[in-house]
CSV table of C-alpha atoms in Angstrom, one decimal:
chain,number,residue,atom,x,y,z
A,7,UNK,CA,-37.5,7.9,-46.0
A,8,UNK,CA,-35.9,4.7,-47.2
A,9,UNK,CA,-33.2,4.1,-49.5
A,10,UNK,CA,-36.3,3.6,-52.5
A,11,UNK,CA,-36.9,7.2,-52.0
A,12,UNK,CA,-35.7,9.5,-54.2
A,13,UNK,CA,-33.8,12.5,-53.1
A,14,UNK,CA,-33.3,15.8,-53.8
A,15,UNK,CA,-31.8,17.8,-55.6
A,16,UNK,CA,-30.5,14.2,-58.0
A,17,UNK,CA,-32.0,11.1,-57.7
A,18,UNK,CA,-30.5,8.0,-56.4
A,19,UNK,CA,-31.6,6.1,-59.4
A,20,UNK,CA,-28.7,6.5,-61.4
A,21,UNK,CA,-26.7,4.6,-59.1
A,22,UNK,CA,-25.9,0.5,-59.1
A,23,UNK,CA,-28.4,-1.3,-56.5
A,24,UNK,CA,-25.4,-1.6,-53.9
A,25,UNK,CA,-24.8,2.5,-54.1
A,26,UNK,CA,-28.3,3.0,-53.6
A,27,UNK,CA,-27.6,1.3,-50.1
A,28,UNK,CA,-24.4,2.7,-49.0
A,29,UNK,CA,-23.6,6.4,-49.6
A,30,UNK,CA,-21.1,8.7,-47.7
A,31,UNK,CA,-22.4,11.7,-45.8
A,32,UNK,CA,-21.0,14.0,-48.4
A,33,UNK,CA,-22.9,11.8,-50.8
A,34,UNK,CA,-25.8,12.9,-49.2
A,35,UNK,CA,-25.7,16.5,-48.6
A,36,UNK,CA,-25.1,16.4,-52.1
A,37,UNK,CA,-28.6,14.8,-52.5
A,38,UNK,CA,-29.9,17.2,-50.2
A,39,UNK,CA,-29.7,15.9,-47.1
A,40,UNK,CA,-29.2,18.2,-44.5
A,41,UNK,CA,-27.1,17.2,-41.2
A,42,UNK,CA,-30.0,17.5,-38.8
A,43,UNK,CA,-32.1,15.4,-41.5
A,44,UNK,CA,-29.3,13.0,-41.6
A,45,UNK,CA,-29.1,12.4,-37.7
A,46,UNK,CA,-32.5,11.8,-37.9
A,47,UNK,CA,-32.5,8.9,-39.8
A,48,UNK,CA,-29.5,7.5,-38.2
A,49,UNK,CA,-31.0,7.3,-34.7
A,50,UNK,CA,-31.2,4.5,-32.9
A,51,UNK,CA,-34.3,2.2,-34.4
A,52,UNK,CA,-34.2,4.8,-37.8
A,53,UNK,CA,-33.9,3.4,-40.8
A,54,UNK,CA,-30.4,4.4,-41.5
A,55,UNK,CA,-27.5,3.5,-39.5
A,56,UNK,CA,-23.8,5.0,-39.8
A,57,UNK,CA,-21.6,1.6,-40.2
A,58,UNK,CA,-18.0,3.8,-40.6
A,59,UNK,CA,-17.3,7.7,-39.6
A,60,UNK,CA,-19.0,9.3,-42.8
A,61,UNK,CA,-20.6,5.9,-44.2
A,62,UNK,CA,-24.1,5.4,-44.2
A,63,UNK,CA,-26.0,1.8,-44.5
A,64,UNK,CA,-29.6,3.3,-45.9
A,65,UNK,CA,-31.4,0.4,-44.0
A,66,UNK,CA,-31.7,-0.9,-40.8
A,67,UNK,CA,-30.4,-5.0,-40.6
A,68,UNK,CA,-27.1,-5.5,-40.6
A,69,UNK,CA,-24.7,-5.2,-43.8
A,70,UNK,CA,-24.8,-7.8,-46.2
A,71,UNK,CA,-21.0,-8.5,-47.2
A,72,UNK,CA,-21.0,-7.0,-50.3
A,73,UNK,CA,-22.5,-3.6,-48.4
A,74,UNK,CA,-19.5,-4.2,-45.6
A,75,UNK,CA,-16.7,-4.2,-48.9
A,76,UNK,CA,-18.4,-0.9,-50.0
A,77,UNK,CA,-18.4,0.7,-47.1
A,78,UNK,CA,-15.0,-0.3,-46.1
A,79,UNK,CA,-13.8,1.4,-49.5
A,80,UNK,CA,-15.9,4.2,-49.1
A,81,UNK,CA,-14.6,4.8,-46.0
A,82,UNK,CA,-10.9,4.8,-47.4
A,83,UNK,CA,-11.5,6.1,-50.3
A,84,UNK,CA,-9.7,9.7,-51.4
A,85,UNK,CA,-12.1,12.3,-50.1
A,86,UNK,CA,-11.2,14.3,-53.5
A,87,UNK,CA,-13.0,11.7,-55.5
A,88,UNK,CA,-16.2,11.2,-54.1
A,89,UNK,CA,-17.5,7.1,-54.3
A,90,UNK,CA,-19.4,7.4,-57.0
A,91,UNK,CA,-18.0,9.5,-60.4
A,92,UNK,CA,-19.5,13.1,-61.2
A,93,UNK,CA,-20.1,11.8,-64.7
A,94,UNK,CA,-22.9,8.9,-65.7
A,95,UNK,CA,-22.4,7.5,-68.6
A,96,UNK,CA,-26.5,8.4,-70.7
A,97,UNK,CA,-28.6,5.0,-68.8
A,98,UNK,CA,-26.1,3.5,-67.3
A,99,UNK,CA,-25.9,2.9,-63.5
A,100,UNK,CA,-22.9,4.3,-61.9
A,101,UNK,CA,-20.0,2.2,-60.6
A,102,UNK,CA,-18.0,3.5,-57.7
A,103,UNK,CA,-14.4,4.8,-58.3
A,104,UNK,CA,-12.5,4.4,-55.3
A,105,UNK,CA,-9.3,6.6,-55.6
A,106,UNK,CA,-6.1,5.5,-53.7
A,107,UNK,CA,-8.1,2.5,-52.2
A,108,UNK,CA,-8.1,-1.7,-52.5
A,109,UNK,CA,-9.1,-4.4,-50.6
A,110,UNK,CA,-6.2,-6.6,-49.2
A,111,UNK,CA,-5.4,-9.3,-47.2
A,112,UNK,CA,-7.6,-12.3,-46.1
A,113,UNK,CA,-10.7,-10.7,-47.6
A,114,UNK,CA,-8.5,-9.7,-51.0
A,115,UNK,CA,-7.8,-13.3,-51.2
A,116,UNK,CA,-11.5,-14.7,-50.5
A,117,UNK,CA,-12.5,-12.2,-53.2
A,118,UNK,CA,-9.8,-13.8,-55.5
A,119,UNK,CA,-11.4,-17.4,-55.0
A,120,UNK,CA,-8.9,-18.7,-52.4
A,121,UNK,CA,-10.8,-21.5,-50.6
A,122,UNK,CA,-7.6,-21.4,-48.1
A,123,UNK,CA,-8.6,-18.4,-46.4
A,124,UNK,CA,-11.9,-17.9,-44.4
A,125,UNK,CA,-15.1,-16.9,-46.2
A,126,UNK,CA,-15.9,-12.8,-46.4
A,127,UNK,CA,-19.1,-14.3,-44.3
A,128,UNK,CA,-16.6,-15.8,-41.3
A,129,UNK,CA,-14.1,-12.4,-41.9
A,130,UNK,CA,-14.6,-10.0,-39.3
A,131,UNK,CA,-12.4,-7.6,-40.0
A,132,UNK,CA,-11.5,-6.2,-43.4
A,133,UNK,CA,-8.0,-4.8,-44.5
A,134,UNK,CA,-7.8,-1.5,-46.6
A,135,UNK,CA,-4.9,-0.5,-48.5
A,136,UNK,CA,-4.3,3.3,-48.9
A,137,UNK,CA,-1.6,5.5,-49.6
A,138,UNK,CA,1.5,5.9,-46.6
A,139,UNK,CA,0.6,9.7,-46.4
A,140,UNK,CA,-3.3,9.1,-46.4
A,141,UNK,CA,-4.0,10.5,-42.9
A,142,UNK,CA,-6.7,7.7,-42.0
A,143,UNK,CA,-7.5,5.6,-38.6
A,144,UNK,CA,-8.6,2.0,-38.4
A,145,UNK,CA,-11.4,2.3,-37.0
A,146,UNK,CA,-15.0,-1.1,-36.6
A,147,UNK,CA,-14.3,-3.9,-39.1
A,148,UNK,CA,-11.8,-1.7,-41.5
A,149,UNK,CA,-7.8,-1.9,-40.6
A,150,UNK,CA,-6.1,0.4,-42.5
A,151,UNK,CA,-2.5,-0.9,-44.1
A,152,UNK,CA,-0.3,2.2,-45.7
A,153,UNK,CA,2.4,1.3,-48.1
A,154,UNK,CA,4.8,3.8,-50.4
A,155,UNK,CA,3.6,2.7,-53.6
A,156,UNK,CA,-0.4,1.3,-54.0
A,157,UNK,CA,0.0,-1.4,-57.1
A,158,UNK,CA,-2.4,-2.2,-59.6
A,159,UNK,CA,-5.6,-2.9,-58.1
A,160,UNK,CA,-7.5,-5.5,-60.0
A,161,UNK,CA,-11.1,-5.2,-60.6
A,162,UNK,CA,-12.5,-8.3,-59.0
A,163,UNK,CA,-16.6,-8.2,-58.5
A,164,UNK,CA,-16.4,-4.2,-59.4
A,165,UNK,CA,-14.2,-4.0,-56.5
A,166,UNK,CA,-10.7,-2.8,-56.7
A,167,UNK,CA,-8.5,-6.0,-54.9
A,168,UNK,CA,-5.0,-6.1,-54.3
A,169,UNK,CA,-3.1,-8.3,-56.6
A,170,UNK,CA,-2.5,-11.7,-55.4
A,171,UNK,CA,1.3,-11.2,-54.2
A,172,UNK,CA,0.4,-8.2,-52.6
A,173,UNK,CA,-2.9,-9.7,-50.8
A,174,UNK,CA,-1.1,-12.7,-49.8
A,175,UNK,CA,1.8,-10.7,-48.0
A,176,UNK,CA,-0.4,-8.9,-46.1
A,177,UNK,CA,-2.5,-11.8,-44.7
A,178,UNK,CA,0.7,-13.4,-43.7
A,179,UNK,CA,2.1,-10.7,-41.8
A,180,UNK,CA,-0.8,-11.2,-39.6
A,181,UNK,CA,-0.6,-15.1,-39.3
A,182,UNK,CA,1.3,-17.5,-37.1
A,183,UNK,CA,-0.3,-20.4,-38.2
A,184,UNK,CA,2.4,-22.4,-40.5
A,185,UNK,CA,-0.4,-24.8,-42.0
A,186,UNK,CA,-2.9,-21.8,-42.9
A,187,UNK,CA,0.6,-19.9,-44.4
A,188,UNK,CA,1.5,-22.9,-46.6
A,189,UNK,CA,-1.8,-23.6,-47.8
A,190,UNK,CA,-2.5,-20.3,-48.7
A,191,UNK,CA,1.3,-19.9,-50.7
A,192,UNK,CA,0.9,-23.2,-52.2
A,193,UNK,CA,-2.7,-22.1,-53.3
A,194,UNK,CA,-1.5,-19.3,-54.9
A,195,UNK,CA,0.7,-21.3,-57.2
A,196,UNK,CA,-1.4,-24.3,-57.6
A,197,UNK,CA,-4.2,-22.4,-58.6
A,198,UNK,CA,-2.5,-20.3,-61.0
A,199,UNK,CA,-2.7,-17.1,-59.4
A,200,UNK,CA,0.9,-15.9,-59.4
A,201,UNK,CA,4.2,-17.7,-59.7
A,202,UNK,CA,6.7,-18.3,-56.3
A,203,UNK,CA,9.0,-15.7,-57.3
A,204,UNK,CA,6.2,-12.8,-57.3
A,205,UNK,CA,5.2,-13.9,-54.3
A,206,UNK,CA,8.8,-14.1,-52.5
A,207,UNK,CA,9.5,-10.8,-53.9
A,208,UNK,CA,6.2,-9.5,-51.9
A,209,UNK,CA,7.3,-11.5,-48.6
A,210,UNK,CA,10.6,-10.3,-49.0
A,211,UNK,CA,9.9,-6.5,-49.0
A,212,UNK,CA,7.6,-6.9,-46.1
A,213,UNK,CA,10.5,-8.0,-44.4
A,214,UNK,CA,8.4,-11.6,-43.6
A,215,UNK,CA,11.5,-14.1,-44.7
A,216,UNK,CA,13.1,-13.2,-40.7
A,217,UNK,CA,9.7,-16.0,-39.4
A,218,UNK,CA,10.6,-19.4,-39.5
A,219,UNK,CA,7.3,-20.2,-40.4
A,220,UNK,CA,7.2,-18.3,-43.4
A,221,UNK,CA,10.6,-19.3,-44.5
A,222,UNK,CA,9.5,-23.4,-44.2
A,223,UNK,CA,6.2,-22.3,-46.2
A,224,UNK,CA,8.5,-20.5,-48.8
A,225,UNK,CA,11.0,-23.3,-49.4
A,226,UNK,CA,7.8,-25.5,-49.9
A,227,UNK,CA,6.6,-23.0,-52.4
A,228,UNK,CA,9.5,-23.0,-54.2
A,229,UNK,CA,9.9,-26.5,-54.1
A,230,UNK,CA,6.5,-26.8,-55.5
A,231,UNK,CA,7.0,-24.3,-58.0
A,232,UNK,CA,9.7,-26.3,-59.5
A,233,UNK,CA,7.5,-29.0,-59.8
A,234,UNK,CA,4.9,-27.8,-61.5
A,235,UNK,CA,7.2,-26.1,-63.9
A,236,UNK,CA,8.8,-28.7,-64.8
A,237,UNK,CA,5.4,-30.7,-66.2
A,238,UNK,CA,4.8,-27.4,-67.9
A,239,UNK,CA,7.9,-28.3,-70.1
A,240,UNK,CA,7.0,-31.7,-70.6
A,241,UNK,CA,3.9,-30.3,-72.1
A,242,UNK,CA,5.7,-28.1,-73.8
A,243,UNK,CA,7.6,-30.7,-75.6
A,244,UNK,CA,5.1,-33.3,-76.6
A,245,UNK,CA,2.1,-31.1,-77.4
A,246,UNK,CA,4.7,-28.6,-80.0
A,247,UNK,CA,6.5,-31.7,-81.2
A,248,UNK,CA,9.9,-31.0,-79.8
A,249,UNK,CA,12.1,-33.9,-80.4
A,250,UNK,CA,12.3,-35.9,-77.2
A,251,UNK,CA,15.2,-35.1,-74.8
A,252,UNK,CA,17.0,-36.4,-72.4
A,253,UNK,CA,15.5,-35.3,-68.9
A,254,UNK,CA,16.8,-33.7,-66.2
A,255,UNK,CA,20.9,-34.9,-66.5
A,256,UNK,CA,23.9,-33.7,-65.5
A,257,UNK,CA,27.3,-33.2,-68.2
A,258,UNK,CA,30.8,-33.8,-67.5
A,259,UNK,CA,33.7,-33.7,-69.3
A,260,UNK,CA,35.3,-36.8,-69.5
A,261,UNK,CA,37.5,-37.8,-65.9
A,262,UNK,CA,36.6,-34.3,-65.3
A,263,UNK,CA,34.0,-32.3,-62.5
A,264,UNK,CA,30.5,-31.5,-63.3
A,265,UNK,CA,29.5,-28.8,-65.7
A,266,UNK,CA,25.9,-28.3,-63.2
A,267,UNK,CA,22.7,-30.0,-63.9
A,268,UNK,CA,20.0,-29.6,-66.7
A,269,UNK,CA,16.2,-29.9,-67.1
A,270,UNK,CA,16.1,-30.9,-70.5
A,271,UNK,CA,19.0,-31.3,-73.1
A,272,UNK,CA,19.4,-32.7,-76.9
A,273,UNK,CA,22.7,-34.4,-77.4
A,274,UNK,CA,22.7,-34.6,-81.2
A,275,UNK,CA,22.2,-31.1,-81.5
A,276,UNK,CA,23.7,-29.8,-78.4
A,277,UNK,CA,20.8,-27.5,-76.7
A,278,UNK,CA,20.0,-27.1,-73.5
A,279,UNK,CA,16.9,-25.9,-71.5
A,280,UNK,CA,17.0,-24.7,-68.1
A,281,UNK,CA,14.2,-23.7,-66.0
A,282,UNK,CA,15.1,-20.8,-64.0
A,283,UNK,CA,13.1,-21.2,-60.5
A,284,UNK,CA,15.2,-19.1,-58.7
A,285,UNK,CA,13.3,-17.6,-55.8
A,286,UNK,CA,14.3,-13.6,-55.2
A,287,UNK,CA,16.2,-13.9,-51.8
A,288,UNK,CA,19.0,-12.1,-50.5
A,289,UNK,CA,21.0,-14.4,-52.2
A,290,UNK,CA,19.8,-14.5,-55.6
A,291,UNK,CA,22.8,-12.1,-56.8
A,292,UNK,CA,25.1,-14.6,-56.0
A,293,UNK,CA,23.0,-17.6,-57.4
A,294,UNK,CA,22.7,-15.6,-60.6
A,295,UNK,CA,26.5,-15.3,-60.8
A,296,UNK,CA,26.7,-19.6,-60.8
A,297,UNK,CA,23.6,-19.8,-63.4
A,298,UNK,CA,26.0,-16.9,-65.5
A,299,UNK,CA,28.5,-18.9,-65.0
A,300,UNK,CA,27.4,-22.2,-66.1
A,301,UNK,CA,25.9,-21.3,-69.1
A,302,UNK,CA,28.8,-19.2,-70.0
A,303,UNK,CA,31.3,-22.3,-69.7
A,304,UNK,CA,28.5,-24.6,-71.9
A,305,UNK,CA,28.5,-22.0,-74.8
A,306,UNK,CA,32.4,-22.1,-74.5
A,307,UNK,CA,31.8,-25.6,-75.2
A,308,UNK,CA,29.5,-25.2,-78.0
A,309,UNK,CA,26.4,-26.0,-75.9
A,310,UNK,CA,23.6,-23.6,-76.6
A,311,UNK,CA,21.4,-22.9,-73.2
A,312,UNK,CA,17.7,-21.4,-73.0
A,313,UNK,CA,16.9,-20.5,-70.1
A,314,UNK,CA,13.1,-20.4,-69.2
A,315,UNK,CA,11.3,-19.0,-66.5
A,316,UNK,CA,8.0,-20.9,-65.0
A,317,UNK,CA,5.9,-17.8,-65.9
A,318,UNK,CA,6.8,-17.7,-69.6
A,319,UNK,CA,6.2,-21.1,-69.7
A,320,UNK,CA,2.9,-20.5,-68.1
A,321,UNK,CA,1.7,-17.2,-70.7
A,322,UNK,CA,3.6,-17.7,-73.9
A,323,UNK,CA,4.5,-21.9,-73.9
A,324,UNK,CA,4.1,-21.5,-77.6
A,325,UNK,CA,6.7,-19.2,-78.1
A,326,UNK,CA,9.0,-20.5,-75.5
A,327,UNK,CA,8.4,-23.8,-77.9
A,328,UNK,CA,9.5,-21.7,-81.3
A,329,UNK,CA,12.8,-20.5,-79.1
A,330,UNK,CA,13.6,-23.8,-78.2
A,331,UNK,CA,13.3,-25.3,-81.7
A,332,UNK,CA,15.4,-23.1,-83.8
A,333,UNK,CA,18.1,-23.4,-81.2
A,334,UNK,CA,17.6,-27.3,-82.4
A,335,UNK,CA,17.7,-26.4,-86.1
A,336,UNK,CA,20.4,-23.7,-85.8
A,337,UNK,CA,22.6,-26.4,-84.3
A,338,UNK,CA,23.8,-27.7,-87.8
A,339,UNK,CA,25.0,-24.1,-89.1
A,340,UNK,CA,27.5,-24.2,-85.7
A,341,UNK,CA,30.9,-25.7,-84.5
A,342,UNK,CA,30.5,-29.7,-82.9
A,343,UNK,CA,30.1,-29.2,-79.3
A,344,UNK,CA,33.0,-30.8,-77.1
A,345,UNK,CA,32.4,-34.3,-76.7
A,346,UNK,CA,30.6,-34.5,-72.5
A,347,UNK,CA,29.3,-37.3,-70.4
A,348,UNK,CA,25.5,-37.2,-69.9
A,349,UNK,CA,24.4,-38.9,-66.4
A,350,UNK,CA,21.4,-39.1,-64.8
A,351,UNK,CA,21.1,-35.9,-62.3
A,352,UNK,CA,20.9,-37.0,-58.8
């Protein structure tokens, strides 16, 4: 018996190519298979082998890695909902449902197209992420990483995969390596994946900002972030034909201190754009508090400020660009702003 042969009492033909290779045990007894049948063709030389407690490989080589990601899930999936879903859609081949289960860390991130991170081929070991409650061992090439709340798997290759934050968190609890931790954060932001502050948020509630390591990668992150926000607001302006600015400056009042700095800022009509690249730290209460502040005392001033975060730039630049330009046209029906010094920001 192989896993071409059909078994009873429902065949295994209704199932995608990759469920026709790995099936759990109450998969099987659901096709029929009987435990002494079962142990028969998972003896040693048979052509089945048992690859995870209650996952079988229905061939003899060795798992090919989209058969080890399978099985992995299997393996963790909620035994309520079996692998594969009661209900075939009429000629279609089933997909597996994994309830309460994603792939995470270093392998989450190969599956996301990371070339940071090892290749699934060069992973040994692959990270599950289940429920805190789930009563589950880690146990061959699965690790098994509980948290309170499971987030929104994406489907990445008919795999559920943690999403990128999440993924990325969970590969750098396990690293000390301060190159592999940078590449991989500044890889995620490069590449369009997630934004720094998602990402700090993630590192932050794993309690990873207490590792030098981390914190050096992070400040690069942010620091990178910044940049690349910024030339998303260049773009912004010349391909929505903003008026040019002035770029980057700082205002003071005449002989007086400085009002705080500014990405972007139209004199004539008074407006202001800043980016908001705050990173969420401990801190960021209080460094809210200043950005309040400042833009409070510029409106007293009749200085009208946008504030912009990198990820709005990123999804909705066009509307970010309408924002911006009827603050520029409303600037006629208002007050004249108090007269400020404009300097260079250093």
């Amino acid at each position: 018996m192989t896993h071409n042969t059909p078994l009873s009492p429902r065949p295994l033909r209704h199932l995608a190519e990759v469920h026709r290779r790995v099936l759990s045990t109450a998969q099987l007894r659901a096709h029929g298979i009987s435990t002494s049948e079962l142990n028969e063709q998972c003896r040693p030389g048979g052509p089945w082998q048992q690859v995870l407690p209650g996952v079988v490989l229905l061939h003899s080589g060795p798992p090919t890695n989209e058969e080890r990601l399978h099985a992995a899930l299997l393996y963790a999936a909620r035994e309520s909902t079996p692998g594969v879903p009661s209900q075939p859609h009429a000629g279609e081949p089933h997909r597996a449902v994994y309830a309460e289960a994603m792939v995470t860390g270093l392998a989450a991130l190969a599956l996301h197209g990371f070339t940071s991170t090892p290749p699934l081929t060069a992973q040994d070991r692959i990270d599950v992420l289940v429920p805190r409650l789930r009563r589950l061992r880690t146990t061959g090439y699965v690790r098994v990483l509980r948290t309170p709340s499971l987030p929104t798997p994406r489907q990445v290759s008919g795999l559920p995969v943690a999403p990128v934050p999440r993924a990325l968190a969970d590969a750098v609890a396990e690293l000390t390596d301060a190159g592999a931790v940078r590449r991989m954060l500044s890889e995620a932001v490069r590449g369009g994946h997630c934004d720094p502050a998602s990402v700090v948020r993630e590192l932050t509630r794993a309690k990873l900002l207490s590792r030098s390591h981390v914190v050096d990668a992070v400040d690069s992150l942010v620091a990178e972030g910044r940049a690349i926000a910024e030339q998303h607001l260049y773009r912004m302006v010349r391909e929505h034909g903003l008026p040019d600015p002035v770029w980057n400056v700082d205002l003071r009042l005449p002989g007086g201190p400085s009002l705080g700095g500014l990405d972007a800022y139209w004199p004539e009509q008074a407006v202001a754009v800043e980016l908001d690249t705050r990173a969420p730290r401990q801190e960021d209460d209080a460094l809210w508090s200043e950005y309040a502040r400042k833009r409070e005392h510029l409106e007293r001033l009749g200085i009208t400020v946008v504030h912009i975060t990198p990820k709005k730039l990123r999804e909705s630049m066009e509307q970010q660009a309408a924002v911006v330009r009827t603050a520029l046209m409303a600037s006629g029906d208002r007050d004249p702003a108090a007269y400020v010094v404009v300097l260079p920001r250093g």
